[in-house]
Coordinates of C-alpha atoms in Angstrom, one line a residue:
Chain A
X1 CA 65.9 -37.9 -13.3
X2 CA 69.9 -36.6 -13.8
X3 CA 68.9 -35.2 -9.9
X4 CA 68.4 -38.0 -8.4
X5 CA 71.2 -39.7 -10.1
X6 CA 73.8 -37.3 -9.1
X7 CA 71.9 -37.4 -5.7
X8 CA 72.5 -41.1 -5.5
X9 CA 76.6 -41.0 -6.7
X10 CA 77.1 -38.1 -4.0
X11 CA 75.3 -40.6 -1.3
X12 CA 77.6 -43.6 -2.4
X13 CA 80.9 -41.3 -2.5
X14 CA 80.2 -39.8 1.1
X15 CA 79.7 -43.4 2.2
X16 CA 83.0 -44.4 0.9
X17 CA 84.5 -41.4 2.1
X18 CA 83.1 -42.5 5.7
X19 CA 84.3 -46.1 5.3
X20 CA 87.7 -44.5 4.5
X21 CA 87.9 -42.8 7.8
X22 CA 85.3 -44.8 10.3
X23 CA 85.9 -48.3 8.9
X24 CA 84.1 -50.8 7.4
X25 CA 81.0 -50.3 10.5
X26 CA 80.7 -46.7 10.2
X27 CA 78.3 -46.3 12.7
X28 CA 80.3 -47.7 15.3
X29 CA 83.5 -46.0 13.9
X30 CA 81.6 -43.0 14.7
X31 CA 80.5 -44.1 17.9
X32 CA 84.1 -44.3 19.0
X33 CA 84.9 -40.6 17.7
X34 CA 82.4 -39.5 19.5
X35 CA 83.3 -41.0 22.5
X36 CA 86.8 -39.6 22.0
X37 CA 85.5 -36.3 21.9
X38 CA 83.1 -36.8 24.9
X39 CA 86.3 -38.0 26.3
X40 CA 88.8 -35.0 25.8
X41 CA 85.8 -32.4 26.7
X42 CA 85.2 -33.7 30.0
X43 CA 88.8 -33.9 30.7
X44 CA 89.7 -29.9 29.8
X45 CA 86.4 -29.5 31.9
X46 CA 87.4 -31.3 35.1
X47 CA 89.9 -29.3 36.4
X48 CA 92.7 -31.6 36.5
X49 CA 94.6 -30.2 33.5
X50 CA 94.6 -26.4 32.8
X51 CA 91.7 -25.9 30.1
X52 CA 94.3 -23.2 28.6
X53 CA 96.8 -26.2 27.9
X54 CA 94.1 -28.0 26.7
X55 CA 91.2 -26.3 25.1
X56 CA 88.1 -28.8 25.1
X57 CA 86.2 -29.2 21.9
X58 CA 83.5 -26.8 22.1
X59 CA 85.8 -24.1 22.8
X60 CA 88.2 -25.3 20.2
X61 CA 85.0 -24.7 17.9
X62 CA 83.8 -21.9 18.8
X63 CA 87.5 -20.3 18.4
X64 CA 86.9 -21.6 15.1
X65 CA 83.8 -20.2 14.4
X66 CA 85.4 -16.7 15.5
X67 CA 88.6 -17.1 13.0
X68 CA 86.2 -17.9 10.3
X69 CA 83.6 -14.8 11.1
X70 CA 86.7 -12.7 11.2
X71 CA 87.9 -13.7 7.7
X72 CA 91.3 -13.9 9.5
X73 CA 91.1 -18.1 8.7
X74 CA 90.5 -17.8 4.9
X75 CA 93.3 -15.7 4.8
X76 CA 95.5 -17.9 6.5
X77 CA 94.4 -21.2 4.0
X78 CA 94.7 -18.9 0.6
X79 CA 97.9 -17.5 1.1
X80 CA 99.2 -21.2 2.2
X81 CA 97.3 -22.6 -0.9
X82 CA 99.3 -20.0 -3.0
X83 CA 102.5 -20.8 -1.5
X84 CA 101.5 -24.7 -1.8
X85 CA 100.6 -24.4 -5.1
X86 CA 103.2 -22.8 -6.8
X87 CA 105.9 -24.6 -5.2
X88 CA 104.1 -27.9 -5.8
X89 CA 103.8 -26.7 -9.5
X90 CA 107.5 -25.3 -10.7
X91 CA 108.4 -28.6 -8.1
X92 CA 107.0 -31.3 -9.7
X93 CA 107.8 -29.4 -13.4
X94 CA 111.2 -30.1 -12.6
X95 CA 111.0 -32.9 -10.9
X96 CA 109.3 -34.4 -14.4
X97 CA 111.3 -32.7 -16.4
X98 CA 115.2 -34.1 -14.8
X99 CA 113.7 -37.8 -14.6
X100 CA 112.5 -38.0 -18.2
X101 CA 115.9 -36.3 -18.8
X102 CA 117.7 -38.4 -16.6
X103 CA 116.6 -41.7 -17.9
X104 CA 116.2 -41.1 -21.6
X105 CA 120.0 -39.3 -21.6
X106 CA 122.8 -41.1 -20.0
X107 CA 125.1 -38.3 -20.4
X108 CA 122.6 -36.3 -18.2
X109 CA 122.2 -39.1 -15.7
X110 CA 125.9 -39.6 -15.2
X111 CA 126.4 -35.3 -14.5
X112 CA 123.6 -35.3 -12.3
X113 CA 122.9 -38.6 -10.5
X114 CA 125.6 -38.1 -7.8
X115 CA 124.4 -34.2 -6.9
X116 CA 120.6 -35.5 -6.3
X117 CA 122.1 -38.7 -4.9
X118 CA 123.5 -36.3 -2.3
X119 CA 120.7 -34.1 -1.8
X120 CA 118.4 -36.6 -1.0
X121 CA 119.7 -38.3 1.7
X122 CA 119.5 -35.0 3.6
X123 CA 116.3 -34.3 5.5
X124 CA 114.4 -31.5 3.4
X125 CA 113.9 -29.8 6.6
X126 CA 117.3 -29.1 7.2
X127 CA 117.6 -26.5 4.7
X128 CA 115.2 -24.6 5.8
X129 CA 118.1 -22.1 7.5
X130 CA 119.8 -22.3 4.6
X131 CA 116.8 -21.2 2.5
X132 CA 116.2 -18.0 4.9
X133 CA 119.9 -17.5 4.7
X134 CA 120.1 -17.0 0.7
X135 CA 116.5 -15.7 -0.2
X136 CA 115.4 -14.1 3.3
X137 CA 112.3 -14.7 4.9
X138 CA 109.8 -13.3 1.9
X139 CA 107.6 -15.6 -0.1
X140 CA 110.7 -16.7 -2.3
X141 CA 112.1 -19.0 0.5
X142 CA 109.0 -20.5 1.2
X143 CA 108.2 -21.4 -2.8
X144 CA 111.8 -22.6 -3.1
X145 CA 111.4 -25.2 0.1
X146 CA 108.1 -26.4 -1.4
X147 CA 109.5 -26.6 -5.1
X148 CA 112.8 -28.2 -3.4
X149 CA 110.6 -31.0 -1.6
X150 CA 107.9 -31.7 -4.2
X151 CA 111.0 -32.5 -6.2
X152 CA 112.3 -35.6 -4.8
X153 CA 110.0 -37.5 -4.9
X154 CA 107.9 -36.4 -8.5
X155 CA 111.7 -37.2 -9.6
X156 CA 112.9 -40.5 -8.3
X157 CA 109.7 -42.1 -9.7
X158 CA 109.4 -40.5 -12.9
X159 CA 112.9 -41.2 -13.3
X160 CA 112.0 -45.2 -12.5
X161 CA 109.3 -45.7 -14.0
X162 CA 110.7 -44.0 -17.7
X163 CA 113.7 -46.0 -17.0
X164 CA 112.2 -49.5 -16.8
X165 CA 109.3 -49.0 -19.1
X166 CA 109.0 -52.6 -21.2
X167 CA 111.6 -52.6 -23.8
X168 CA 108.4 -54.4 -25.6
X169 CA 106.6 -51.6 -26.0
X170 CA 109.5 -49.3 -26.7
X171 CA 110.6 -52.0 -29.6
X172 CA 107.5 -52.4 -31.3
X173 CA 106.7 -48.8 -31.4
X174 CA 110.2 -48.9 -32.8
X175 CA 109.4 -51.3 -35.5
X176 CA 106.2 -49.5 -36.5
X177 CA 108.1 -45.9 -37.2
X178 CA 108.0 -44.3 -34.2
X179 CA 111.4 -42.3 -33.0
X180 CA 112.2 -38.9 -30.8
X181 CA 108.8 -36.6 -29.2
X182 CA 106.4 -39.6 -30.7
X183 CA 107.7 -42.2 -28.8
X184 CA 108.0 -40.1 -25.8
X185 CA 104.5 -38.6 -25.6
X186 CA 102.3 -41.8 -27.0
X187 CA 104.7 -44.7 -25.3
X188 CA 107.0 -43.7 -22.7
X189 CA 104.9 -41.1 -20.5
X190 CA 102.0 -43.4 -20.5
X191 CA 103.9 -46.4 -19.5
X192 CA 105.0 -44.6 -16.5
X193 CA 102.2 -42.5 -15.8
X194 CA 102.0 -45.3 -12.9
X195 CA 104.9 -44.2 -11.4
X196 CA 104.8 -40.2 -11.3
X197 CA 101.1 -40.8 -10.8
X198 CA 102.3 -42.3 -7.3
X199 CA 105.3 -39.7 -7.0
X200 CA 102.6 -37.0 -7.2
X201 CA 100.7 -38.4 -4.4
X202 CA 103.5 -38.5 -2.1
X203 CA 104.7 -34.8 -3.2
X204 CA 101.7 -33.4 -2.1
X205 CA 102.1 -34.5 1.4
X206 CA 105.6 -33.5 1.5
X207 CA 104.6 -30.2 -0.2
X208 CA 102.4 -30.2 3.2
X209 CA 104.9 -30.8 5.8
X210 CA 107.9 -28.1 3.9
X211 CA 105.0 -25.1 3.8
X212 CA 104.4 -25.5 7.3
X213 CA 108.3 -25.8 8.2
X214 CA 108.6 -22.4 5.9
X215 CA 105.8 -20.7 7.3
X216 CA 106.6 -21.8 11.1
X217 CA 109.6 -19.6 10.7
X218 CA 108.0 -16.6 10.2
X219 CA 105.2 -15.7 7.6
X220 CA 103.1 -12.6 7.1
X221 CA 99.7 -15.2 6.9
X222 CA 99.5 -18.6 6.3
X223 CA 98.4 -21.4 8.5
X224 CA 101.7 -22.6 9.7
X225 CA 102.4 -18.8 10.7
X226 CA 98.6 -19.1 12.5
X227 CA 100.0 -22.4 14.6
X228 CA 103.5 -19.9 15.5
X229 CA 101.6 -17.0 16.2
X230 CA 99.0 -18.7 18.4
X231 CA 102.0 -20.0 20.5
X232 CA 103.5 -16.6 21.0
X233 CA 100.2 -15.7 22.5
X234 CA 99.2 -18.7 24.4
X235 CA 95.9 -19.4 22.4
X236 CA 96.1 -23.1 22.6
X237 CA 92.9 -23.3 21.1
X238 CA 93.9 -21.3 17.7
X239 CA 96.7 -24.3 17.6
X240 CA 94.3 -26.2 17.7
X241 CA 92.3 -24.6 14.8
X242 CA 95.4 -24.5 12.8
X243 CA 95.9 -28.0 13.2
X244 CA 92.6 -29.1 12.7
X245 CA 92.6 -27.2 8.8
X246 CA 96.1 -28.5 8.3
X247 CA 94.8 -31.9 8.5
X248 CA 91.5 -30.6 6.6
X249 CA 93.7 -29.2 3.8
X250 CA 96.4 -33.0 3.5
X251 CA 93.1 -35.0 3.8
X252 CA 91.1 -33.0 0.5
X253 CA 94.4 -32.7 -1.5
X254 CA 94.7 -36.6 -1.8
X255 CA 91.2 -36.6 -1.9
X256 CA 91.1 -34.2 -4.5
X257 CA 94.2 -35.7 -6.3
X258 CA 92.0 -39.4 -6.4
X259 CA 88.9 -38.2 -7.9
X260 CA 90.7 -36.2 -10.6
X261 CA 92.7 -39.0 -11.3
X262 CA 89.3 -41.5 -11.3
X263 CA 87.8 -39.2 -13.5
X264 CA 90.6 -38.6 -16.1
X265 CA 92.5 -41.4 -15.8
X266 CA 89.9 -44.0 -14.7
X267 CA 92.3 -47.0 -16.1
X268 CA 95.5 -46.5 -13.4
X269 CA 93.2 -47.9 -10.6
X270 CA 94.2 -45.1 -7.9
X271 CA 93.2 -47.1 -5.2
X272 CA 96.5 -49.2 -5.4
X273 CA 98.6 -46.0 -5.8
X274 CA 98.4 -45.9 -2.6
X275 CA 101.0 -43.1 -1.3
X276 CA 103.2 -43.7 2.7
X277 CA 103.8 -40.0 2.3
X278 CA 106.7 -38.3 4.0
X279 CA 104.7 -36.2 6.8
Chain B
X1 CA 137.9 -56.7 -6.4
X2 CA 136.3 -55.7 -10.2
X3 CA 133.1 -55.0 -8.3
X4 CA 135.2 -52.0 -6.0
X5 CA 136.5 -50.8 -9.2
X6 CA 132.4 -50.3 -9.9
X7 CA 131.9 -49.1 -7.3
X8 CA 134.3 -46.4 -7.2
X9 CA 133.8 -45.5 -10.7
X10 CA 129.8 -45.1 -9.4
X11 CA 130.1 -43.4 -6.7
X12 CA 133.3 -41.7 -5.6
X13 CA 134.4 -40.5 -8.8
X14 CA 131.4 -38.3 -9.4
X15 CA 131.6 -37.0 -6.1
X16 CA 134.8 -36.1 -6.3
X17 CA 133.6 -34.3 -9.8
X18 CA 131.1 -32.3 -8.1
X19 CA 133.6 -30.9 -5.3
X20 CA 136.2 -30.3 -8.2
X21 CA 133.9 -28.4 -10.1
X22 CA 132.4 -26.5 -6.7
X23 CA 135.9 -25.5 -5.8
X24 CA 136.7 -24.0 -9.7
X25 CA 133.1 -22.1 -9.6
X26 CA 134.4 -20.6 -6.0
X27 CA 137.8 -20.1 -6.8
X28 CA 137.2 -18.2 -10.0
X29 CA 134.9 -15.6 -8.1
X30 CA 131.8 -16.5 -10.2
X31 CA 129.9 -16.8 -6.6
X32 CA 130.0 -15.1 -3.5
X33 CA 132.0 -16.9 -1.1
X34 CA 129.8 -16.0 2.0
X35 CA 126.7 -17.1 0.1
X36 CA 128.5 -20.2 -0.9
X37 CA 131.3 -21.5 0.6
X38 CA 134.1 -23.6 -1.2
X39 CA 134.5 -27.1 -0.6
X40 CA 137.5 -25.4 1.3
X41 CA 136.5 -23.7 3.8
X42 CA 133.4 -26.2 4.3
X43 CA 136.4 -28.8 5.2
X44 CA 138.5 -26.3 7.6
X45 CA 135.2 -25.4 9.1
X46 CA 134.2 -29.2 9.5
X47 CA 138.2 -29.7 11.1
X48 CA 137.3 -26.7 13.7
X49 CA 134.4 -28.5 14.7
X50 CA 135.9 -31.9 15.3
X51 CA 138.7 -30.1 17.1
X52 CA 136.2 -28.1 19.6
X53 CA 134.6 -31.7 19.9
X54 CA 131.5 -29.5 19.0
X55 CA 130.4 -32.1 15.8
X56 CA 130.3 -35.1 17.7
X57 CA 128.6 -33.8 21.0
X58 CA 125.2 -33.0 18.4
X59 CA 125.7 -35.7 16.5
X60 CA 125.4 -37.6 19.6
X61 CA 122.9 -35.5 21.3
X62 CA 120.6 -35.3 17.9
X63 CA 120.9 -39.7 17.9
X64 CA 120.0 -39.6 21.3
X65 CA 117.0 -37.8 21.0
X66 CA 116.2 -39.3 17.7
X67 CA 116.6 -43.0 19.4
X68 CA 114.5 -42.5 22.3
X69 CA 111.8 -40.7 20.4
X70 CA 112.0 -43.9 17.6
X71 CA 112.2 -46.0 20.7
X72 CA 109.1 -44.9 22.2
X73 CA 106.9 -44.3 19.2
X74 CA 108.0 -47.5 17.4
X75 CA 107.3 -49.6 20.7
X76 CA 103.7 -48.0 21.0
X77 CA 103.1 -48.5 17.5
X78 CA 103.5 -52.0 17.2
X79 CA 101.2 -52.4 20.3
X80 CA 98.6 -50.4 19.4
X81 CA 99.1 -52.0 15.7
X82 CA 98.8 -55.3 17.6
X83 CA 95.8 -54.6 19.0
X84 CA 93.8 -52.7 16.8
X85 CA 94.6 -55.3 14.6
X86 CA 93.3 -58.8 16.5
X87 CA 91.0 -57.1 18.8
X88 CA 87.6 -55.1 17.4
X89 CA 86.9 -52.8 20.3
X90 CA 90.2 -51.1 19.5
X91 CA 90.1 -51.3 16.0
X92 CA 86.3 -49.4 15.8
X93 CA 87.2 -47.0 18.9
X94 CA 90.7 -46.7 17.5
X95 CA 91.2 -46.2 14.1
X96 CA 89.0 -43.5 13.2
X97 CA 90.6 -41.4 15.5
X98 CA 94.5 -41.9 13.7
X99 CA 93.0 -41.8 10.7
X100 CA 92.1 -38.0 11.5
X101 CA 95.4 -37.9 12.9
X102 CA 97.2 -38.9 10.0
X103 CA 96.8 -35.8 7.1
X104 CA 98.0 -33.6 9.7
X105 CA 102.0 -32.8 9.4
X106 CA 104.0 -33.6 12.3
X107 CA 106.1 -30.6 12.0
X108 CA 103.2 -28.4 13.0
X109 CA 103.1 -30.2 16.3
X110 CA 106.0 -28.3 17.3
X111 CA 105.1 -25.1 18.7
X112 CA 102.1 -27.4 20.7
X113 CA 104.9 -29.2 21.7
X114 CA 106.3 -26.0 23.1
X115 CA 103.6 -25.2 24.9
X116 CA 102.6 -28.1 26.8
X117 CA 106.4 -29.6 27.3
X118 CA 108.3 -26.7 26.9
X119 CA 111.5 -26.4 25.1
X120 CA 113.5 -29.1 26.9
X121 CA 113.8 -32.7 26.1
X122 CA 110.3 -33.9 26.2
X123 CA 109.4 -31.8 23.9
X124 CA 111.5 -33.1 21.3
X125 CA 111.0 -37.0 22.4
X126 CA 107.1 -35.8 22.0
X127 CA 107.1 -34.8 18.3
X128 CA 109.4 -37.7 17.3
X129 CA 107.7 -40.3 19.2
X130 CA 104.2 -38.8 17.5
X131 CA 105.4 -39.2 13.9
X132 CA 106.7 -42.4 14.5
X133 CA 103.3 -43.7 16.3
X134 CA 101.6 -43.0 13.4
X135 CA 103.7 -44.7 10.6
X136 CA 104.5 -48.0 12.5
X137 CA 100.7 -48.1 13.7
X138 CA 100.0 -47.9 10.1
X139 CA 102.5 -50.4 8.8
X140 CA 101.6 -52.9 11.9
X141 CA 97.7 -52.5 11.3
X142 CA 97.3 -53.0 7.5
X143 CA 100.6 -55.9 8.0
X144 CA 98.6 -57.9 10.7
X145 CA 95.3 -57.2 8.5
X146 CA 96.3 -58.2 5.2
X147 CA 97.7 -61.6 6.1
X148 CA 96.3 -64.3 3.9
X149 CA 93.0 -65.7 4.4
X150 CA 95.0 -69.2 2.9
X151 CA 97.6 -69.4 5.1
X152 CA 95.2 -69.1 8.3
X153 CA 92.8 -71.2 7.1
X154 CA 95.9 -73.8 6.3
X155 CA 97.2 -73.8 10.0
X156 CA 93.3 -73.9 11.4
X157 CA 93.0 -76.7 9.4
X158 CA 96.1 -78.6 10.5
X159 CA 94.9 -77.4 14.4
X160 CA 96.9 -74.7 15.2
X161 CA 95.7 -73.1 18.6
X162 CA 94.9 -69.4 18.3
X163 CA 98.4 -68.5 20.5
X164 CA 100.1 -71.2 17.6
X165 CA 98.7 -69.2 14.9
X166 CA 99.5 -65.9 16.1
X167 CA 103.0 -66.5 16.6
X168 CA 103.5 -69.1 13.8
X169 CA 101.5 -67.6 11.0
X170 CA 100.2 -63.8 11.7
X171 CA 103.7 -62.4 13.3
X172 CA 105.5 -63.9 10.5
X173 CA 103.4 -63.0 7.5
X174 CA 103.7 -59.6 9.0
X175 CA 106.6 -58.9 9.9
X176 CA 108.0 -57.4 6.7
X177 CA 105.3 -55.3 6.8
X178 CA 106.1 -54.3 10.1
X179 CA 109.7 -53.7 9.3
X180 CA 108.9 -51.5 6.5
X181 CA 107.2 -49.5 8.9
X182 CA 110.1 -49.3 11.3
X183 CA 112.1 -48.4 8.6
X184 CA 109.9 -45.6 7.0
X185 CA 109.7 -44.6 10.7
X186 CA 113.5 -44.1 11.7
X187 CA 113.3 -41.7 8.6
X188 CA 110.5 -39.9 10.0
X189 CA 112.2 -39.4 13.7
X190 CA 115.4 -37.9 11.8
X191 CA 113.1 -35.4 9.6
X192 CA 110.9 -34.6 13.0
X193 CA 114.0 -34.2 14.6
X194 CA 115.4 -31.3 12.7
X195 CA 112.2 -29.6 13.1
X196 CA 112.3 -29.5 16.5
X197 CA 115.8 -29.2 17.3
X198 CA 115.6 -25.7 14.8
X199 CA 113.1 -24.1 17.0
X200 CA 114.7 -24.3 20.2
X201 CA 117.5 -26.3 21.7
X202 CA 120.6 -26.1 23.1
X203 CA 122.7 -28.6 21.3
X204 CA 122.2 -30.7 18.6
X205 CA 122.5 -30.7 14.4
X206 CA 119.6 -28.8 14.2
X207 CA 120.3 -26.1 16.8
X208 CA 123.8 -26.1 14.9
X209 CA 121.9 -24.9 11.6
X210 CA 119.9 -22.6 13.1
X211 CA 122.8 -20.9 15.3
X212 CA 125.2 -20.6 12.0
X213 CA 122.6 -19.2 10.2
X214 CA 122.4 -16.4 12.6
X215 CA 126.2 -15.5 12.8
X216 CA 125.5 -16.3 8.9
X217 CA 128.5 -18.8 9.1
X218 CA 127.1 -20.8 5.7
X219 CA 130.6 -23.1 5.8
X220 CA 129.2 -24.2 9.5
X221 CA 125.9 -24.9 7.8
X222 CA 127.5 -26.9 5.4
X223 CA 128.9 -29.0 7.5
X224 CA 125.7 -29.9 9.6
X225 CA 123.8 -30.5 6.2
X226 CA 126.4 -33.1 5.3
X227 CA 126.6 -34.5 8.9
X228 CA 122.8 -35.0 8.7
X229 CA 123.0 -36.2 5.6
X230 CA 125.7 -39.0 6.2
X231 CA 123.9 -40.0 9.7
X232 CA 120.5 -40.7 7.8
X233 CA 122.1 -42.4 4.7
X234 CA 123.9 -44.7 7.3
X235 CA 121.4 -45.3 9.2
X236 CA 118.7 -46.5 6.6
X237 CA 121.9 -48.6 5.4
X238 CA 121.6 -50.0 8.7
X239 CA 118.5 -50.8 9.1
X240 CA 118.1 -52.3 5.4
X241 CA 120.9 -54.8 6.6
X242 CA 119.1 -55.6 9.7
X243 CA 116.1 -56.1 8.1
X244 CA 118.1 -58.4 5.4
X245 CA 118.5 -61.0 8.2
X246 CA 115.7 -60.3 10.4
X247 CA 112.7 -61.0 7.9
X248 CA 114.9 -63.0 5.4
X249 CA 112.1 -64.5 3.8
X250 CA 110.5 -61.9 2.5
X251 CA 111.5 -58.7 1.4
X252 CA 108.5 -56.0 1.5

């Protein structure tokens, strides 16, 4: 009975996992990938474009199936996962921590604003130099990118939304006793879950883009490293692999990040957290 | 006149704290100077580069690329968010296919990049136009989607022809949408910029970086950090003003 239950909820989440990505029609959505595929494997095969340029599906696969055999591509994805997720953590710890600070303290706020003001207007990217420059080209310099560009964002909105939670709430909580940690915990941080709930979201894309950026500058494994070492070889179709789990990896962190969120925090509605992450 | 006062008390005054209080922490020894260079020597390094005309070739030659790469993206963007939008066939073959597209960063189209452009100009316009197809595409699509059934039902019912209702109705129900994309987009072609200006280029903010972090000249680095971050911060100014007057009536 509790079989075919959980049968029937993992049937209607793959269906709206294929809407998601095919469309409302998905059989025709799928039609069209498939004709894009047909598409690209007919071109490598043709003869018009070197097939080392561009590797055509099957091979692309098959290099895949190699890398995975190998254990070479697990490798790869864990130690990026590591890296990803300890940045993303100490990150997004800070980047909690400074906004609560930030708008529950105006003294903080007035030391700090200008110096993350600053900070963010430059592209994260750019300090990736400056990262290798002051803590080498070891796993330190990677977490510290990560950390450095989970933070913006985790920040700017859990600084908003504890800033402009309704001075309502804050006053009747205020007329029935509550002052200091209690207010905090039971009225501020849920009224702006909202907001670092969408923060999050976009940090994990970002946490995306500055692991590869770290990792693309030299790495001992990782998948960005996979995508740089491929090109030193001239294996077009591991770039290909690499790119393909890349997009694997962004794709089942938000989808990860929305069923966690549906299933603890079924009331925030994550479909209209909708995240334009910073790719 | 009271609202300069403001602003300087806002904006310049802390700044001015910050570069006070970075020039006491390097003048009292408490950091190593080659690690972290004063405010100082950030300045007299930024004056050398003016001088050798050096800061304003990349800063032209990083817009330049950054322009054309927004230019091209942002034009196919719109298109294919045009179509994809109004016609089916493009939408069903289409979309699937960017939505793939989309979870994977743009920075680790670089070394493909490479490979199939090499590691002159095209290579660069290729990345930047790519990251900027994909955000206005997105803006355009869901824009030109989401207009409201009301208002098109409204002009159908007053007789608008379909070309009427398109321009009348659709392109300006969108078009903050649209814009919003443009905007987010011309953010995008400055971060995919840097990415592929730092792994090979001859001039440019990004090759600047990269070439004073190898002669581990961190006042030089400085410098181009700032640079980038003025250009960007005036830039999205810009296009926030533009967008002020261009789709006046609604603000996204």
């Amino acid at each position: 009975m509790s079989a075919t239950l959980a049968l029937n909820a993992l049937k209607a989440r793959t269906r709206a996992l294929g809407k998601q990505i095919l469309g409302q029609n998905f059989q025709l959505g799928a039609l069209g990938l498939l004709a894009f595929v047909v598409l690209w494997e007919s071109v490598s095969r043709s003869g018009w474009i070197n097939p080392i340029m561009l590797p055509a599906p099957s091979v692309v696969a098959r290099s895949a199936v190699d890398l995975i055999a190998s254990g070479e591509l697990i490798r790869h994805v864990l130690s990026s996962l590591w890296r990803a997720f300890l940045g993303f953590a100490i990150g997004s710890f800070l980047g909690l921590a400074l906004g609560i600070l930030m708008a529950r303290l105006p003294g903080v706020h007035c030391l700090l604003n200008p110096l993350v003001q600053i900070f963010r207007a430059i592209p994260s990217l750019a300090f990736v130099p400056l990262a290798i420059f002051w803590f080498g080209i070891g796993e330190i310099s990677k977490i510290v990118l990560i950390a450095f560009g989970v933070f913006f964002p985790v920040w700017v909105n859990t600084y908003l939304g504890t800033r402009d939670t309704n001075p309502l709430f804050s006053r009747a909580a205020a007329s029935l006793g509550a002052r200091g940690w209690r207010m905090l915990i039971f009225l501020i941080l849920p009224a702006a879950l909202p907001f670092i709930i969408a923060g999050v979201r976009i940090a994990l894309g970002s946490a995306l883009v500055l692991l590869v950026a770290s990792e693309l500058t030299g790495a001992q494994f990782g998948v960005g490293y996979l995508i740089q070492l491929s090109q030193q070889v001239f294996r077009v179709d591991h770039m290909f692999v690499g790119l393909i789990t890349l997009g694997l990896l962004g794709f089942l962190f938000d989808y990860a990040f929305v069923c966690g969120l549906r299933k603890f925090l079924p009331w925030y509605g994550a479909e209209n957290g909708q995240a334009n992450g910073t790719r | 006149m009271n609202n300069l006062c403001i602003r300087f008390r806002d904006a310049i005054l802390p700044i001015a704290g910050i570069i006070a209080a970075w020039q006491l922490l390097a003048a009292l020894r408490i950091v190593n100077p080659v690690l972290f260079p004063s405010p100082v020597q950030v300045f007299f390094a930024a004056g050398e580069m003016i001088r050798s005309g050096v800061l304003w070739t990349d800063a032209l030659v990083s817009l330049r690329r950054a322009a054309t790469g927004f230019f091209i993206g942002a034009t196919l963007g719109v298109l294919t968010g045009l179509l994809t939008s109004r016609v089916r066939i493009f939408s069903i073959g289409l979309n699937p296919l960017f939505n793939l597209l989309r979870p994977i960063p743009a920075i680790a189209l670089v070394p493909v990049a490479v490979v199939w452009f090499g590691i002159g100009e095209q290579s660069k316009y290729f990345v930047i136009a790519y990251s900027v197809f994909l955000a206005v595409w997105l803006s355009t699509h869901h824009g030109m989607e989401h207009v409201p059934d009301i208002y098109i039902r409204a002009a159908r019912s007053l007789g608008a022809s379909r070309g009427l209702e398109f321009f009348q109705v659709v392109i300006p129900a969108s078009a903050p949408h649209i814009f919003a994309g443009l905007r987010f987009g011309a953010a995008l072609s400055f971060l995919s910029l840097v990415a592929a200006e730092l792994t090979g280029a001859s001039a440019g903010i990004g090759y600047r970086l990269e070439e004073a972090r190898q002669y581990i000249l961190v006042d030089r680095m400085f410098v181009g950090l700032v640079e980038l971050g003025v250009l960007g911060a005036t830039l999205d100014s810009i296009f926030v003003w533009i967008g002020h007057r261009l789709v006046h009536w609604e603000q996204a």
